Amino acid sequence: MSVTLALGCAAPSTDVNPSNAARRSGFEDMGASTQAMQRDDSGNPAMLWVREGEQLWARSSPDARACSSCHGELKSMRGVAGRYPAYDAHSHRPVNLATRVNLCRERHQQQRPWAAESNELLSLEAAIAMQSRGLPITPSRDRRLVPYRERGAALFSQRIGQLNLSCAQCHDERAGLRLAGSVIPQGHATGYPIYRLEWQALGSLSRRLRGCMTGVRAEPLAHGSVEMVELELHLMSRAAGMAYEAPAVRP
Ligand code: HEC
Ligand code: HEC
């Protein structure tokens, strides 16, 4: 990937900072056929995971109550994905939606947590996220999240990796320019979990972020780590008010 070269040619930006210009979902930067795939549920491969998640939601076993036995219909999760990560008082830290689901699995179902990016976890995440589709992203206002969110914002602007680039240098300063053939999006986390054509699978926001970290040759943060959740908190507040579009499709 000729990252340095492409960036070296990039013109200094004027009005592409999402904080002071119109914010734009990555959906807008995609080709027409990829957009059509996301728009039509019958053509969106992510719906396979949603259907699986709907079944898991209602499934009980001799030693575990179903999610639905405590929470009722999936509809009860309306708006939930759009306000995560949230603070978990038991573990005294913020958690993302995947970790929240696993906490229920451990605390309320007495089962071992599912592995990060496992089909079960992604399926439930997708089915829950779908209940926030079309709703505005509304970050939690819990005061306990403030220091975490601030650290996430700092990390977003910090140069990382052998390429010595920050998230902001691409997603605020160079959004809309091309990098190795693809348009650099503003980097809004409006559609997670997403079906990514490159993965040929569903994946979480942290998987996407790990991809960007590897792209600048930085050691990627671990799934569910506090630092990863801090970054996710910042991304969601940066996208506050934008419509949730999960499960999205991305190139
Ligand atoms: C025995 C009851 C019980 C079961 C079974 C259960 N949960 Fe929960 N869940 C809770 C309670 C209680 C909370 C509130 C937080 C807490 O006390 O842990 C919660 C919170 C949540 C939240 C956060 C909601 C919010 O508004 O922030 C999600 C998401 C969730 N559960 C998903 C699931 C999923 C998915 C399953 C099945 C894999 C599940 N839960 C199984 C009782 C349960
Ligand atoms: C060298 C430039 C570059 C850097 C640095 C970079 N990214 Fe990205 N990022 C991209 C490109 C290009 C894409 C789109 C890839 C594609 O669609 O093929 C992307 C995609 C994303 C997306 C997905 C947006 C969507 O529509 O779903 C998010 C979120 C994101 N990046 C966040 C980050 C964060 C957080 C960092 C810092 C840890 C970061 N990126 C660092 C170039 C970069």
PDB file of N, CA and C and ligand atoms in Angstrom, residues 3 7 26 156 160 165-167 170-171 179 182-185 187-188 192 196 205 208-209 212-213 216 231 235 250-251, ligand 2:
ATOM      1  N   VAL A   3       0.895   4.210   0.957  1.00  0.00           N
ATOM      2  CA  VAL A   3       0.245   5.212   1.804  1.00  0.00           C
ATOM      3  C   VAL A   3       0.991   6.538   1.826  1.00  0.00           C
ATOM      4  N   LEU A   7      -0.332  10.161   0.538  1.00  0.00           N
ATOM      5  CA  LEU A   7      -0.565  11.242   1.489  1.00  0.00           C
ATOM      6  C   LEU A   7       0.345  12.428   1.207  1.00  0.00           C
ATOM      7  N   GLY A  26     -19.921   7.013   5.617  1.00  0.00           N
ATOM      8  CA  GLY A  26     -19.142   6.274   4.626  1.00  0.00           C
ATOM      9  C   GLY A  26     -20.023   5.717   3.512  1.00  0.00           C
ATOM     10  N   PHE A 156      -7.287   9.719  19.180  1.00  0.00           N
ATOM     11  CA  PHE A 156      -7.681   9.963  17.798  1.00  0.00           C
ATOM     12  C   PHE A 156      -6.723  10.945  17.112  1.00  0.00           C
ATOM     13  N   ILE A 160       0.466   7.516  15.395  1.00  0.00           N
ATOM     14  CA  ILE A 160       0.797   6.147  15.801  1.00  0.00           C
ATOM     15  C   ILE A 160       1.447   5.384  14.642  1.00  0.00           C
ATOM     16  N   LEU A 165       1.101   8.329  11.686  1.00  0.00           N
ATOM     17  CA  LEU A 165      -0.097   9.076  11.286  1.00  0.00           C
ATOM     18  C   LEU A 165      -1.172   8.927  12.357  1.00  0.00           C
ATOM     19  N   SER A 166      -1.945   9.972  12.566  1.00  0.00           N
ATOM     20  CA  SER A 166      -3.073   9.878  13.502  1.00  0.00           C
ATOM     21  C   SER A 166      -4.347   9.579  12.724  1.00  0.00           C
ATOM     22  N   CYS A 167      -5.351   9.112  13.461  1.00  0.00           N
ATOM     23  CA  CYS A 167      -6.669   8.894  12.856  1.00  0.00           C
ATOM     24  C   CYS A 167      -7.137  10.210  12.226  1.00  0.00           C
ATOM     25  N   CYS A 170      -6.038  11.334   8.696  1.00  0.00           N
ATOM     26  CA  CYS A 170      -6.777  10.792   7.555  1.00  0.00           C
ATOM     27  C   CYS A 170      -8.235  11.223   7.594  1.00  0.00           C
ATOM     28  N   HIS A 171      -8.915  10.987   8.712  1.00  0.00           N
ATOM     29  CA  HIS A 171     -10.380  11.113   8.712  1.00  0.00           C
ATOM     30  C   HIS A 171     -10.909  12.524   8.909  1.00  0.00           C
ATOM     31  N   LEU A 179      -6.940   7.130  -1.330  1.00  0.00           N
ATOM     32  CA  LEU A 179      -5.773   6.452  -0.771  1.00  0.00           C
ATOM     33  C   LEU A 179      -5.762   5.042  -1.341  1.00  0.00           C
ATOM     34  N   SER A 182      -9.073   3.781  -2.730  1.00  0.00           N
ATOM     35  CA  SER A 182     -10.354   3.975  -2.050  1.00  0.00           C
ATOM     36  C   SER A 182     -10.442   5.387  -1.469  1.00  0.00           C
ATOM     37  N   VAL A 183     -11.657   5.897  -1.430  1.00  0.00           N
ATOM     38  CA  VAL A 183     -11.878   7.224  -0.858  1.00  0.00           C
ATOM     39  C   VAL A 183     -11.705   7.130   0.655  1.00  0.00           C
ATOM     40  N   ILE A 184     -10.990   8.091   1.237  1.00  0.00           N
ATOM     41  CA  ILE A 184     -10.887   8.120   2.694  1.00  0.00           C
ATOM     42  C   ILE A 184     -12.202   8.694   3.226  1.00  0.00           C
ATOM     43  N   PRO A 185     -12.959   7.877   3.981  1.00  0.00           N
ATOM     44  CA  PRO A 185     -14.224   8.393   4.521  1.00  0.00           C
ATOM     45  C   PRO A 185     -13.943   9.268   5.739  1.00  0.00           C
ATOM     46  N   GLY A 187     -14.914   8.552   8.471  1.00  0.00           N
ATOM     47  CA  GLY A 187     -14.663   7.568   9.532  1.00  0.00           C
ATOM     48  C   GLY A 187     -15.707   7.588  10.633  1.00  0.00           C
ATOM     49  N   HIS A 188     -16.981   7.678  10.250  1.00  0.00           N
ATOM     50  CA  HIS A 188     -18.040   7.665  11.253  1.00  0.00           C
ATOM     51  C   HIS A 188     -18.553   6.247  11.474  1.00  0.00           C
ATOM     52  N   TYR A 192     -22.245  -0.190  12.509  1.00  0.00           N
ATOM     53  CA  TYR A 192     -21.638  -1.434  13.018  1.00  0.00           C
ATOM     54  C   TYR A 192     -22.600  -2.296  13.797  1.00  0.00           C
ATOM     55  N   ARG A 196     -18.409  -6.433   5.506  1.00  0.00           N
ATOM     56  CA  ARG A 196     -17.390  -5.809   4.676  1.00  0.00           C
ATOM     57  C   ARG A 196     -17.028  -6.748   3.531  1.00  0.00           C
ATOM     58  N   LEU A 205     -16.943  -2.942  14.989  1.00  0.00           N
ATOM     59  CA  LEU A 205     -16.189  -1.687  14.881  1.00  0.00           C
ATOM     60  C   LEU A 205     -14.740  -1.896  15.302  1.00  0.00           C
ATOM     61  N   ARG A 208     -12.756  -3.257  12.505  1.00  0.00           N
ATOM     62  CA  ARG A 208     -12.486  -2.196  11.508  1.00  0.00           C
ATOM     63  C   ARG A 208     -11.341  -1.290  11.998  1.00  0.00           C
ATOM     64  N   LEU A 209     -11.374  -0.923  13.272  1.00  0.00           N
ATOM     65  CA  LEU A 209     -10.345  -0.024  13.793  1.00  0.00           C
ATOM     66  C   LEU A 209      -8.985  -0.714  13.826  1.00  0.00           C
ATOM     67  N   CYS A 212      -7.426  -0.264  10.535  1.00  0.00           N
ATOM     68  CA  CYS A 212      -6.780   1.043  10.334  1.00  0.00           C
ATOM     69  C   CYS A 212      -5.456   1.124  11.092  1.00  0.00           C
ATOM     70  N   MET A 213      -5.400   0.516  12.266  1.00  0.00           N
ATOM     71  CA  MET A 213      -4.155   0.540  13.057  1.00  0.00           C
ATOM     72  C   MET A 213      -3.067  -0.257  12.360  1.00  0.00           C
ATOM     73  N   VAL A 216      -1.437   1.586   9.422  1.00  0.00           N
ATOM     74  CA  VAL A 216      -0.332   2.534   9.685  1.00  0.00           C
ATOM     75  C   VAL A 216       0.815   1.836  10.420  1.00  0.00           C
ATOM     76  N   LEU A 231     -11.665   4.794  22.392  1.00  0.00           N
ATOM     77  CA  LEU A 231     -11.690   5.263  21.001  1.00  0.00           C
ATOM     78  C   LEU A 231     -13.117   5.163  20.443  1.00  0.00           C
ATOM     79  N   LEU A 235     -15.527   8.082  18.892  1.00  0.00           N
ATOM     80  CA  LEU A 235     -16.134   7.986  17.555  1.00  0.00           C
ATOM     81  C   LEU A 235     -17.642   8.189  17.621  1.00  0.00           C
ATOM     82  N   ARG A 250     -19.858  -2.280   3.676  1.00  0.00           N
ATOM     83  CA  ARG A 250     -18.734  -1.413   3.326  1.00  0.00           C
ATOM     84  C   ARG A 250     -17.780  -2.185   2.405  1.00  0.00           C
ATOM     85  N   PRO A 251     -17.010  -1.453   1.582  1.00  0.00           N
ATOM     86  CA  PRO A 251     -16.147  -2.139   0.601  1.00  0.00           C
ATOM     87  C   PRO A 251     -15.064  -3.026   1.236  1.00  0.00           C
TER      88      PRO A 251
HETATM   89  C1  HEC B   2      -3.745   6.322   6.335  1.00  0.00           C
HETATM   90  C2  HEC B   2      -5.091   6.823   6.499  1.00  0.00           C
HETATM   91  C3  HEC B   2      -5.913   6.280   7.653  1.00  0.00           C
HETATM   92  C4  HEC B   2      -5.606   6.322   8.993  1.00  0.00           C
HETATM   93  C5  HEC B   2      -4.351   6.881   9.661  1.00  0.00           C
HETATM   94  C6  HEC B   2      -6.732   5.759   9.687  1.00  0.00           C
HETATM   95  N1  HEC B   2      -7.691   5.367   8.793  1.00  0.00           N
HETATM   96 FE1  HEC B   2      -9.568   4.749   9.234  1.00  0.00          FE
HETATM   97  N2  HEC B   2      -9.925   4.397   7.252  1.00  0.00           N
HETATM   98  C7  HEC B   2      -9.074   4.726   6.222  1.00  0.00           C
HETATM   99  C8  HEC B   2      -9.664   4.293   4.952  1.00  0.00           C
HETATM  100  C9  HEC B   2      -9.043   4.449   3.568  1.00  0.00           C
HETATM  101  C10 HEC B   2     -10.914   3.702   5.281  1.00  0.00           C
HETATM  102  C11 HEC B   2     -11.927   3.078   4.307  1.00  0.00           C
HETATM  103  C12 HEC B   2     -11.435   1.749   3.845  1.00  0.00           C
HETATM  104  C13 HEC B   2     -12.261   1.132   2.774  1.00  0.00           C
HETATM  105  O1  HEC B   2     -13.458   1.425   2.689  1.00  0.00           O
HETATM  106  O2  HEC B   2     -11.719   0.324   2.019  1.00  0.00           O
HETATM  107  C14 HEC B   2     -11.058   3.810   6.738  1.00  0.00           C
HETATM  108  C15 HEC B   2     -12.166   3.395   7.463  1.00  0.00           C
HETATM  109  C16 HEC B   2     -12.408   3.744   8.786  1.00  0.00           C
HETATM  110  C17 HEC B   2     -13.679   3.592   9.456  1.00  0.00           C
HETATM  111  C18 HEC B   2     -14.952   3.007   8.858  1.00  0.00           C
HETATM  112  C19 HEC B   2     -15.953   4.078   8.472  1.00  0.00           C
HETATM  113  C20 HEC B   2     -17.268   3.488   8.007  1.00  0.00           C
HETATM  114  O3  HEC B   2     -17.895   4.117   7.143  1.00  0.00           O
HETATM  115  O4  HEC B   2     -17.672   2.426   8.479  1.00  0.00           O
HETATM  116  C21 HEC B   2     -13.496   4.045  10.747  1.00  0.00           C
HETATM  117  C22 HEC B   2     -14.548   4.084  11.847  1.00  0.00           C
HETATM  118  C23 HEC B   2     -12.111   4.451  10.875  1.00  0.00           C
HETATM  119  N3  HEC B   2     -11.499   4.268   9.672  1.00  0.00           N
HETATM  120  C24 HEC B   2     -11.533   4.932  12.041  1.00  0.00           C
HETATM  121  C25 HEC B   2     -10.154   5.137  12.186  1.00  0.00           C
HETATM  122  C26 HEC B   2      -9.494   5.361  13.466  1.00  0.00           C
HETATM  123  C27 HEC B   2     -10.177   5.423  14.810  1.00  0.00           C
HETATM  124  C28 HEC B   2      -8.154   5.536  13.185  1.00  0.00           C
HETATM  125  C29 HEC B   2      -7.018   5.731  14.158  1.00  0.00           C
HETATM  126  C30 HEC B   2      -6.742   4.625  15.044  1.00  0.00           C
HETATM  127  C31 HEC B   2      -7.999   5.427  11.738  1.00  0.00           C
HETATM  128  N4  HEC B   2      -9.218   5.150  11.174  1.00  0.00           N
HETATM  129  C32 HEC B   2      -6.818   5.627  11.055  1.00  0.00           C
HETATM  130  C33 HEC B   2      -7.871   5.386   6.348  1.00  0.00           C
HETATM  131  C34 HEC B   2      -7.215   5.655   7.533  1.00  0.00           C
END
